[in-house]
Amino acid sequence: MPSIKRYVVIPDLALRLNNNFVRTLVEEIKKATLYGYFEAYPSLDAAKKPKENWFSRRLSVAGIIEIEVQDESQLSKKALQEFCSDILLLPSEAEQEGKLSSLIKSIYIKGFSLPFDELKLEKREALQIASFNFNPHDESKLQLNQPPLLYLNQIPREILFLLFIDHQFFLNFENWRQYNAREPKGKGCVYDLFQGMTLLAGLWMTSSKTSPVTMDNIKLLHRVLSDSIYADSTEDRRGTFREGYNSFPLHADAVTVAGIKELLQRIKTDNLADGFRIGHFKRCFITSDFCFIMSTLIRNEVVGSLGADEYLALERLNKLNELKDKAIHEAVQKNKNVTEKQIELIINTFLQDFEPDKKVSNSRFWSNLSYYYSDLARIFTKSSPKAEFVYDLDHSRDHALASAGHVAPTTVNIHEFNDEELDNLARKIYSLIQSGEEIHLFPPTRVIAEAWAEKAVEQFNRTISQATYPETIIEIIDNLVHELEILHLFHDVNCRTNYLLMNFLFLTHSLKWATEFNPNRLDAYSSQERIEQHKQAIFRTDYIIANKKQWIKSNAQIELVYACARAGVQLLDYSEANLRHIQTDNQYLEISQSLVAVLHSFQKMLNDILSAKIKKYDLQPVISSELFGLPQEYIDFVNALKQFQIDYDVHHFLTTVAPLSEKPEIAEDIKSILHVAGCNQDWSQNNQYASRLNSVG
């Protein structure tokens, strides 16, 4: 008996489809049957034009599921509700997923179709890695075979942003626009990323390719990358190290047991109370509580009373102080685990910094102030003002799951832990993170962090010049950027700074760009796991270049879907006919212009140099060389230069000109061309030639 396929519209599916997709789909199907909007359409085309419903104005974030049953009776409300309830009773996620796959075969979202077994982002990542035939032992695939900036210039402008954003977002049908929307202030964080790479490309073109890394250069890069995030800030923290402690969360997709264990071993070895720690980040919410209490007190005790807005200045001040004292008292009663002195310090610092009573107009003063405090209460449930953050940070460090040195008895001291105990603790912390608990890595004080960063930079500069094999080069670069990442030297934009620095160093040392699936894996993957990630990321860049037409097409679809949503167009049918009249803006052209100009400028500069060398050696294009005795080496060199100008194949060029380097003049010109092109002795296949060239030079 043939199976029956039906198509069901699920509201808000585009917003809710995440790693917990099984529960999401099950709950949405149950809701649809319970509230009477479950509609099984006979075809996908029919589902793309759904009947008028309560979510008709939200089609841009809806999706369609394709379901397959053996009998129509399985589509009854009762049968579907029982099916969904049975799934939720299954003990493991794998069992739930397996049972749901017997019903749902694929989904249609944002104009893209996904088979059920690819709904997990980790599965899409694995399938992509399989598609580019990843071989971690093939070091030749890691090395550049073109000048670095010309290698980047192979990537069409439309998808250059893929170099900078987490690749996981694009596989989840998001491009630079959604990434930029996370930090849209100023000209946006994607604009800053292009500016940062433009800065690095400019440095690469104008300075020695083997110049040592310096902290000043890292600060300069951070200054450019953080321009937008601090656009409206009263404190200019661009390129500036943090003052005290800080912390950052360890995300479920960015940690492994081996990576956490390496961090624990680091903590144990350092044995410093002011060094690294790992533990829960616990927030006290004192400022949020105070603001909510103030809003309620104003509404209950002042708003609505006769002549509330006729208070004289002194009366208003006295009333504010009275309400503030009441609110602090209530906050103290609510937060018994925090001292009264600490609570007063947090609240008074907040009032001094924010001055809420001066932020509202005198017209309907008390009503406005109540609403303003209510808004602040919501804001401070998500982020804390400075004094409260400092308290939370200190309190969390003092109750860490892992620390060492002369620490308080409230924190776990792992200095005496053996290997088995470290392993068990790593597994425990990993489980806590996977279960959704907020676990942070707490870096050292600024003084220690800065000293360790300088030491890491010195170590890098000392060892990188001795490295010849690609994996060794990757390891040395990774050691540096991992150290900078976990030290978290800046207030923000640490990962982006280290990600661009890492790829700049890869290019400088003749390795390809690494398009990372999730750059945050720099945090808490083990050293070997990070190296594996970088190799995969290099293969991914080649995969993008090889399949650029498909990437451009997918990006164009994402652009049009985004434009529809911005314009308020409600569609499920993202066919070419429906999208034909949708217009996108030119924001990306402005964002990408600086880098595109540098890449084109470099290509022109290199071509001009090659043309000048060709003209220098191509002394007689018409008369035969035998008549004037033009050396055969000159003819061969001209041919090699002309071929290099066509394909920019460095390995072929070096192989061709190797026998010609006995001529000192040719040897000197080869060296100058390689220097401008950005090719150096890291091209390991050519080390024998490089040695011969150096001995001649």
XYZ file of C-alpha atoms in Angstrom:
697
model
C 0.000 0.000 0.000
C 1.539 3.348 -1.045
C 2.239 5.875 1.658
C 0.376 9.178 1.934
C 2.264 12.482 1.959
C 0.807 15.638 3.431
C 2.179 19.123 4.116
C 1.485 21.139 7.276
C 2.242 24.824 7.979
C 3.918 25.353 11.375
C 3.887 28.947 12.776
C 7.187 30.472 13.932
C 9.165 27.404 12.823
C 11.995 29.598 11.483
C 12.409 31.123 14.945
C 12.243 27.916 16.931
C 14.172 25.399 14.868
C 17.267 24.752 16.942
C 19.191 21.782 18.327
C 16.141 20.847 20.410
C 14.123 20.489 17.214
C 12.369 17.243 18.215
C 10.575 18.800 21.168
C 9.871 21.937 19.125
C 8.209 20.010 16.297
C 6.275 17.740 18.646
C 4.957 20.656 20.705
C 3.999 22.616 17.579
C 2.069 19.677 16.112
C 0.246 19.173 19.422
C -0.657 22.866 19.634
C -1.911 22.884 16.050
C -4.238 19.949 16.735
C -5.399 21.328 20.096
C -6.194 24.833 18.844
C -7.710 23.799 15.541
C -5.275 25.175 12.974
C -3.744 21.848 11.901
C -4.305 21.659 8.163
C -2.868 18.802 6.061
C -2.413 20.044 2.492
C -2.163 17.533 -0.368
C 0.943 19.108 -1.925
C 3.827 21.423 -1.107
C 2.544 24.012 -3.577
C -0.845 24.007 -1.838
C 0.801 24.466 1.574
C 2.755 27.447 0.245
C -0.587 29.200 -0.237
C -2.248 28.417 3.097
C -5.774 29.320 4.122
C -6.296 32.565 6.044
C -5.392 31.983 9.680
C -4.211 33.739 12.825
C -0.590 33.432 11.721
C -1.172 34.715 8.173
C 0.640 37.914 9.108
C 3.637 35.910 10.293
C 4.249 33.655 7.311
C 7.797 35.005 6.922
C 8.822 33.075 10.059
C 6.618 30.036 9.450
C 7.678 26.751 7.872
C 6.192 23.654 6.276
C 6.697 20.059 7.397
C 6.292 17.102 5.054
C 4.665 14.160 6.830
C 4.212 10.626 5.610
C 1.638 8.133 6.890
C 0.234 4.809 5.738
C -3.373 5.668 6.450
C -5.459 8.860 6.646
C -6.610 7.845 10.123
C -3.107 8.589 11.388
C -3.765 12.271 10.614
C -6.699 12.558 13.011
C -6.283 14.970 15.905
C -6.515 12.162 18.455
C -3.975 9.963 16.668
C -1.475 12.813 16.270
C -1.811 13.897 19.900
C -1.221 10.337 21.104
C 1.741 9.987 18.757
C 3.297 13.203 20.102
C 2.680 12.227 23.725
C 4.322 8.827 23.125
C 7.426 10.566 21.741
C 7.786 12.826 24.778
C 7.625 9.772 27.071
C 10.629 8.137 25.408
C 13.716 8.294 27.685
C 16.398 9.415 25.207
C 16.672 12.109 22.579
C 17.839 9.529 20.020
C 14.688 7.417 20.573
C 12.469 10.505 20.310
C 14.205 11.539 17.102
C 13.882 8.035 15.648
C 10.137 7.837 16.281
C 9.475 11.339 14.945
C 11.375 10.490 11.746
C 8.715 7.886 10.973
C 6.240 10.762 10.570
C 8.210 13.817 9.409
C 10.347 13.434 6.289
C 11.519 16.989 5.607
C 10.865 20.644 6.326
C 10.630 23.699 4.069
C 11.895 26.921 5.615
C 12.977 30.306 4.201
C 12.796 28.863 0.708
C 15.131 25.954 1.531
C 14.295 22.280 1.920
C 15.923 20.093 4.581
C 15.562 16.311 5.003
C 14.624 15.281 8.530
C 18.016 13.689 9.182
C 19.719 17.043 8.479
C 17.730 19.111 10.960
C 20.540 18.869 13.491
C 23.199 21.430 12.678
C 25.935 18.987 13.704
C 24.674 16.548 11.037
C 24.834 19.273 8.385
C 28.390 20.030 9.498
C 29.375 16.357 9.241
C 27.797 15.999 5.789
C 29.604 19.083 4.555
C 32.965 17.804 5.814
C 32.300 14.503 4.052
C 31.461 16.349 0.827
C 34.859 18.022 0.601
C 36.751 14.752 1.097
C 38.587 15.917 4.179
C 41.953 14.236 4.652
C 43.802 15.626 7.694
C 47.058 13.977 6.572
C 47.196 15.629 3.130
C 49.344 18.631 4.039
C 49.638 19.752 0.415
C 45.949 20.761 0.525
C 46.684 23.096 3.436
C 49.306 25.129 1.589
C 48.766 28.114 -0.638
C 49.588 27.696 -4.292
C 48.926 31.343 -5.123
C 49.932 34.649 -3.569
C 47.726 35.016 -0.456
C 45.717 38.050 -1.545
C 45.119 36.595 -5.002
C 43.930 33.400 -3.323
C 41.346 35.468 -1.413
C 40.460 37.298 -4.596
C 39.131 34.001 -6.009
C 36.139 34.353 -3.703
C 33.429 36.452 -5.382
C 32.545 39.687 -3.660
C 28.979 38.523 -2.967
C 30.223 35.844 -0.565
C 33.472 37.339 0.787
C 31.725 37.728 4.148
C 31.877 33.925 4.531
C 35.523 34.362 5.490
C 34.557 36.259 8.643
C 31.295 34.931 10.075
C 30.741 31.607 11.839
C 29.990 29.158 9.039
C 27.304 27.511 11.149
C 25.095 30.568 10.589
C 25.158 30.197 6.811
C 24.252 26.505 7.073
C 21.320 27.697 9.187
C 20.189 30.035 6.367
C 21.625 33.240 7.785
C 24.179 35.495 6.125
C 26.004 38.708 6.978
C 22.747 40.561 7.625
C 21.651 38.453 10.587
C 25.227 38.462 11.905
C 25.403 42.227 11.564
C 22.047 42.639 13.331
C 23.577 41.234 16.514
C 25.710 44.398 16.797
C 24.192 46.975 14.435
C 25.532 50.122 16.116
C 27.776 52.430 14.110
C 28.250 50.874 10.686
C 27.838 47.375 12.068
C 30.170 44.585 13.146
C 30.444 43.100 9.623
C 31.675 46.454 8.325
C 34.297 46.353 11.091
C 35.353 42.841 10.064
C 35.943 43.981 6.488
C 37.835 47.016 7.792
C 39.930 44.762 10.022
C 40.888 42.521 7.122
C 41.588 45.593 4.982
C 43.964 46.797 7.696
C 45.755 43.428 7.786
C 45.966 43.231 3.993
C 47.419 46.753 3.932
C 49.996 45.836 6.595
C 50.855 42.712 4.653
C 51.406 44.696 1.428
C 53.504 47.459 2.958
C 55.597 45.714 5.632
C 57.985 42.793 5.740
C 56.147 39.484 5.377
C 58.198 38.085 8.251
C 57.668 40.999 10.656
C 57.181 39.771 14.245
C 53.764 39.886 15.859
C 53.455 42.690 18.428
C 50.863 43.535 21.051
C 50.561 46.976 19.477
C 49.439 45.390 16.199
C 46.905 43.234 18.058
C 45.564 46.338 19.828
C 45.336 48.156 16.495
C 43.343 45.275 14.995
C 41.016 45.216 18.004
C 40.521 48.975 17.741
C 39.221 48.598 14.187
C 37.101 45.521 14.923
C 35.407 47.112 17.958
C 34.631 50.462 16.340
C 30.895 49.855 16.013
C 30.312 48.104 19.323
C 31.527 51.185 21.187
C 29.947 53.697 18.777
C 27.476 55.042 21.356
C 29.531 54.296 24.456
C 30.692 56.936 26.907
C 33.886 54.881 27.354
C 36.161 54.346 24.359
C 37.450 50.819 24.914
C 38.684 50.218 21.365
C 42.132 48.677 21.442
C 42.211 48.958 25.239
C 42.866 46.105 27.645
C 40.315 45.397 30.357
C 40.967 46.792 33.829
C 40.108 43.952 36.186
C 38.723 40.454 36.008
C 36.321 39.298 33.321
C 34.732 36.043 32.204
C 33.039 34.444 29.234
C 30.604 31.545 28.815
C 31.632 28.119 27.598
C 29.013 27.125 25.009
C 27.792 23.574 24.440
C 29.066 23.436 20.856
C 32.445 24.933 21.784
C 33.606 22.499 24.469
C 34.832 18.928 24.662
C 35.832 16.815 27.657
C 39.432 16.797 26.420
C 39.404 20.570 25.974
C 38.023 21.190 29.469
C 40.583 18.797 30.926
C 43.404 20.768 29.276
C 42.048 23.938 30.901
C 41.898 22.171 34.264
C 45.489 21.002 33.862
C 46.450 24.601 33.118
C 44.737 25.799 36.289
C 46.470 23.099 38.332
C 49.907 23.860 36.856
C 49.601 27.653 37.208
C 48.522 27.260 40.848
C 47.553 30.941 41.131
C 44.569 32.297 43.029
C 44.474 35.242 40.619
C 44.757 32.911 37.620
C 42.174 30.955 35.650
C 39.062 29.456 37.211
C 36.021 27.600 35.859
C 32.573 27.649 37.415
C 28.997 28.846 37.403
C 28.382 32.508 36.686
C 25.730 33.414 39.239
C 23.892 36.713 39.003
C 22.248 38.351 41.986
C 19.754 40.570 40.032
C 19.843 43.162 42.812
C 19.558 46.178 40.484
C 16.704 44.554 38.564
C 14.897 43.801 41.827
C 15.413 47.371 43.053
C 14.078 48.870 39.797
C 11.004 46.638 39.852
C 10.326 47.537 43.487
C 10.741 51.263 42.749
C 8.340 51.032 39.802
C 5.747 49.302 41.976
C 6.173 51.702 44.921
C 5.806 54.775 42.691
C 2.715 53.337 41.057
C 1.125 52.374 44.403
C 2.136 55.304 46.603
C 2.409 58.316 44.289
C 0.798 57.930 40.848
C -2.890 58.779 40.990
C -2.665 60.781 44.195
C -4.050 64.311 44.020
C -1.454 66.768 42.782
C 1.264 64.156 42.350
C 2.896 66.220 39.625
C 2.682 69.386 41.738
C 5.412 68.357 44.158
C 7.914 71.111 44.712
C 11.525 70.230 43.979
C 12.397 69.628 47.636
C 9.232 67.575 48.243
C 9.971 65.477 45.149
C 13.514 64.841 46.346
C 12.322 63.851 49.810
C 9.748 61.486 48.326
C 12.362 59.929 46.031
C 14.686 59.336 48.985
C 11.839 57.840 50.999
C 10.927 55.447 48.195
C 14.578 54.592 47.587
C 15.058 53.633 51.259
C 11.944 51.444 51.156
C 13.089 49.759 47.938
C 16.576 49.079 49.324
C 15.027 47.593 52.481
C 12.839 45.274 50.387
C 15.832 44.323 48.217
C 17.815 43.460 51.345
C 14.978 41.268 52.618
C 14.778 39.487 49.256
C 18.541 38.862 48.943
C 19.533 37.392 52.309
C 22.707 35.864 50.872
C 24.171 39.314 50.079
C 25.208 41.723 52.821
C 23.184 44.883 53.330
C 26.330 46.976 52.821
C 27.001 45.306 49.458
C 23.414 45.788 48.305
C 23.486 49.473 49.220
C 26.779 49.896 47.357
C 25.396 48.244 44.212
C 22.163 50.289 44.233
C 23.744 53.635 45.124
C 26.388 53.194 42.411
C 23.626 52.425 39.919
C 21.649 55.528 40.953
C 24.750 57.678 40.718
C 25.636 56.354 37.255
C 22.148 56.236 35.718
C 20.259 59.017 37.565
C 16.810 57.688 36.573
C 14.895 60.689 37.987
C 16.819 62.985 35.629
C 16.047 60.883 32.546
C 12.291 61.554 32.452
C 10.360 64.721 31.664
C 8.684 66.832 34.349
C 5.355 66.404 32.624
C 3.712 63.370 34.284
C 6.997 62.867 36.100
C 5.961 60.085 38.445
C 4.156 58.009 35.810
C 7.122 58.310 33.470
C 9.547 57.421 36.241
C 7.524 54.315 37.124
C 7.560 53.160 33.490
C 11.266 53.941 33.203
C 12.117 51.887 36.285
C 10.011 49.058 34.866
C 11.992 49.186 31.610
C 15.280 49.199 33.530
C 14.143 46.173 35.534
C 13.700 44.231 32.280
C 17.035 45.443 30.890
C 18.938 44.421 34.008
C 17.532 40.896 33.978
C 19.694 40.411 30.848
C 22.791 42.439 31.739
C 24.075 43.963 34.953
C 25.345 47.486 35.609
C 29.028 47.760 36.440
C 28.997 47.522 40.249
C 26.655 44.537 40.228
C 28.710 42.798 37.513
C 31.884 43.212 39.592
C 30.131 41.701 42.611
C 28.737 38.802 40.561
C 32.157 38.160 39.040
C 33.957 38.130 42.389
C 31.248 35.979 43.977
C 31.354 33.494 41.085
C 35.158 33.237 41.237
C 34.907 32.626 44.978
C 32.545 29.691 44.358
C 34.289 28.191 41.323
C 34.245 24.518 40.402
C 37.972 24.658 39.656
C 40.717 26.928 40.997
C 44.191 26.641 42.507
C 46.590 28.543 44.735
C 45.671 30.264 48.008
C 41.906 30.392 47.405
C 38.885 30.722 49.682
C 37.411 27.500 51.097
C 34.201 28.187 49.124
C 35.935 27.292 45.859
C 37.266 23.904 44.728
C 41.073 23.813 44.818
C 42.323 21.295 42.232
C 46.066 21.726 42.773
C 46.353 18.286 44.380
C 43.961 16.516 41.987
C 45.338 13.436 40.216
C 44.664 12.653 36.565
C 41.549 10.601 37.272
C 40.066 13.363 39.430
C 40.761 15.931 36.707
C 39.111 13.669 34.154
C 36.019 13.196 36.341
C 35.743 16.937 36.962
C 36.098 17.651 33.226
C 33.238 15.239 32.510
C 31.111 16.824 35.216
C 31.672 20.352 33.869
C 30.994 19.151 30.320
C 27.683 17.608 31.422
C 26.657 20.802 33.203
C 27.317 22.828 30.050
C 25.420 20.379 27.835
C 22.455 20.502 30.214
C 22.234 24.267 29.742
C 23.894 25.589 32.900
C 25.854 28.839 32.576
C 29.476 27.830 33.086
C 32.188 30.438 32.546
C 35.933 30.478 32.165
C 37.360 33.155 34.462
C 40.670 34.518 33.089
C 43.434 35.944 35.323
C 43.784 39.541 36.436
C 44.738 42.047 33.773
C 48.368 42.266 34.989
C 48.858 38.509 34.782
C 46.923 38.220 31.511
C 49.014 40.939 29.869
C 52.277 39.364 31.034
C 51.228 35.922 29.791
C 50.110 37.393 26.464
C 53.491 39.063 25.971
C 55.187 35.760 26.792
C 52.997 33.940 24.243
C 53.816 36.510 21.557
C 57.546 36.196 22.286
C 57.306 32.396 22.140
C 55.477 32.591 18.812
C 58.014 34.941 17.227
C 60.852 32.723 18.432
C 59.476 29.415 17.139
C 57.537 30.249 13.979
C 60.658 31.038 11.948
C 61.962 27.510 12.578
C 58.765 25.754 11.448
C 58.639 24.178 7.991
C 55.739 21.697 7.962
C 52.138 22.927 7.688
C 50.883 21.066 10.772
C 53.718 22.506 12.867
C 52.927 26.004 11.610
C 49.226 25.519 12.410
C 50.084 24.293 15.910
C 52.365 27.257 16.671
C 49.785 29.769 15.425
C 46.993 27.977 17.293
C 49.001 28.033 20.538
C 49.227 31.811 20.273
C 45.611 32.581 19.396
C 44.232 30.061 21.908
C 46.277 31.700 24.653
C 45.076 35.161 23.625
C 41.508 33.881 23.447
C 41.364 32.340 26.915
C 43.209 35.326 28.425
C 40.423 37.541 27.020
C 42.529 40.698 27.118
C 39.806 43.043 25.895
C 36.362 43.926 27.208
C 34.724 42.537 24.075
C 35.426 41.394 20.484
C 38.159 38.993 21.611
C 37.172 36.037 19.424
C 36.856 38.120 16.245
C 40.243 39.705 16.905
C 41.907 36.336 17.423
C 40.106 34.739 14.466
C 41.335 37.379 12.021
C 44.809 37.343 13.585
C 44.961 33.564 13.182
C 44.012 33.657 9.518
C 46.352 36.568 8.826
C 49.183 34.479 10.275
C 48.109 31.457 8.229
C 48.313 33.524 5.035
C 51.598 35.105 6.090
C 53.081 31.648 6.519
C 51.755 30.324 3.210
C 48.740 28.452 4.523
C 45.187 28.862 3.291
C 42.392 30.713 5.058
C 40.470 28.696 7.658
C 36.696 29.258 7.454
C 35.770 27.958 10.889
C 32.391 26.359 11.555
C 32.380 27.871 15.043
C 35.368 30.082 15.949
C 34.421 29.834 19.652
C 35.855 26.326 19.592
C 39.154 28.121 20.165
C 38.010 28.341 23.790
C 37.701 24.810 25.087
C 38.615 22.253 22.452
C 41.869 20.405 23.088
C 44.999 21.351 21.173
C 44.703 18.402 18.778
C 40.982 18.983 18.325
C 41.589 22.641 17.466
C 44.234 21.705 14.889
C 41.732 19.303 13.336
C 39.147 22.120 13.254
C 41.593 24.447 11.489
C 42.393 21.811 8.873
C 38.696 21.220 8.227
C 38.212 24.979 7.987
C 40.957 25.250 5.345
C 39.292 22.514 3.300
C 35.993 24.399 3.746
C 37.474 27.530 2.162
C 38.589 25.511 -0.863
C 35.115 23.951 -0.979
C 33.537 27.413 -1.072
C 35.859 28.482 -3.897
C 35.157 25.308 -5.883
C 31.379 25.656 -5.476
C 31.081 29.430 -5.497
C 28.147 29.514 -7.934
C 26.015 27.467 -5.544
C 27.064 29.616 -2.577
C 26.187 32.792 -4.501
C 22.781 31.335 -5.372
C 22.053 30.354 -1.763
C 23.161 33.753 -0.508
C 20.934 35.514 -3.059
C 17.989 33.484 -1.721
C 18.786 34.461 1.874
C 19.085 38.125 0.786
C 15.669 38.092 -0.884
C 13.970 36.327 2.026
C 15.475 38.916 4.378
C 14.291 41.761 2.123
C 10.771 40.273 2.097
C 10.690 40.186 5.898
C 11.969 43.761 6.162
C 9.341 44.936 3.691
C 6.571 43.146 5.585
C 5.892 40.758 2.691
C 4.342 37.571 4.053
C 5.281 34.554 1.948
C 5.809 30.848 2.172
C 6.255 30.536 -1.569
C 9.696 31.961 -2.294
C 9.533 31.121 -5.981
C 11.383 33.180 -8.574
C 8.063 34.627 -9.776
C 7.194 35.908 -6.265
C 10.672 37.287 -5.602
C 11.171 38.941 -8.999
C 10.121 42.399 -7.821
C 11.816 42.301 -4.404
C 14.690 44.786 -4.176
C 17.706 44.555 -1.872
C 19.740 47.561 -0.727
C 23.384 48.439 -1.416
C 24.632 48.210 2.175
C 26.883 45.241 1.420
C 28.587 47.078 -1.431
C 29.684 49.776 1.009
C 30.673 47.228 3.657
C 32.876 45.196 1.325
C 34.346 48.001 -0.799
C 37.545 48.608 1.179
C 38.726 44.986 1.052
C 37.716 44.508 -2.569
C 39.711 47.622 -3.495
C 42.832 46.323 -1.691
C 42.590 42.895 -3.345
C 42.229 44.442 -6.786
C 45.013 46.911 -6.046
C 47.370 44.095 -5.106
C 46.597 42.152 -8.278
C 47.307 45.245 -10.386
C 50.550 45.934 -8.511
C 51.801 42.362 -8.978
C 50.833 42.373 -12.660
C 52.671 45.655 -13.191
C 55.813 44.227 -11.566
C 55.631 41.059 -13.651
C 55.097 43.091 -16.817
C 58.161 45.203 -15.986
C 60.270 42.067 -15.443
C 59.018 40.571 -18.705
C 59.918 43.763 -20.539
C 63.352 43.755 -18.909
C 64.246 40.235 -20.102
C 62.248 40.082 -23.311
C 64.850 42.140 -25.145
C 63.880 41.237 -28.709
C 60.382 40.029 -29.331
C 60.857 39.803 -33.106
C 64.550 39.094 -33.897
C 65.714 35.594 -33.092
C 67.767 35.093 -29.996
C 70.571 33.361 -31.933
C 71.399 36.575 -33.864
C 72.281 38.524 -30.730
C 73.087 35.601 -28.506
C 70.272 36.245 -25.986
C 70.854 33.699 -23.177
C 68.390 30.804 -23.179
C 67.872 31.390 -19.450
C 66.370 34.809 -20.235
C 63.932 33.287 -22.723
C 62.930 30.579 -20.245
C 62.516 33.148 -17.466
C 60.286 35.336 -19.650
C 58.103 32.331 -20.460
C 57.856 31.439 -16.778
C 56.901 35.036 -15.895
C 54.215 35.118 -18.583
C 52.726 31.839 -17.348
C 52.825 33.068 -13.741
C 50.972 36.211 -14.819
C 48.214 33.971 -16.186
C 47.728 31.357 -13.465
C 49.668 32.726 -10.432
C 50.686 29.109 -9.725
C 53.615 29.583 -7.351
C 54.694 25.938 -7.224
C 54.823 25.675 -11.010
C 56.680 28.982 -11.236
C 59.291 27.940 -8.668
C 59.785 24.558 -10.317
C 60.237 26.198 -13.704
C 62.714 28.873 -12.584
C 64.745 26.656 -10.227
C 67.393 25.784 -12.890
C 67.655 29.486 -13.817
C 68.728 30.691 -10.384
C 72.397 30.159 -11.209
C 72.168 33.524 -12.968
C 72.566 36.079 -10.112
C 70.391 38.689 -11.842
C 67.539 36.213 -12.343
C 67.947 34.894 -8.797
C 67.618 38.418 -7.398
C 64.484 39.108 -9.466
C 62.929 35.811 -8.401
C 63.466 36.738 -4.753
C 61.932 40.199 -5.238
C 58.875 38.736 -7.025
C 58.362 36.153 -4.298
C 58.644 38.845 -1.639
C 56.002 41.039 -3.268
C 53.762 38.012 -3.894
C 54.032 37.001 -0.243
C 55.692 33.659 -0.852
C 58.426 32.530 1.504
C 60.302 29.456 2.702
C 57.183 28.078 4.389
C 56.315 26.569 0.994
C 57.799 23.283 2.145
C 57.810 21.591 -1.247
C 60.225 24.264 -2.373
C 62.605 24.360 0.562
C 65.361 22.798 -1.534
C 64.967 25.520 -4.136
C 64.711 28.217 -1.466
C 68.009 27.086 0.036
C 69.694 27.232 -3.362
C 68.213 30.689 -3.978
C 69.490 31.979 -0.640
C 72.977 30.665 -1.291
C 73.075 32.424 -4.657
C 71.637 35.645 -3.199
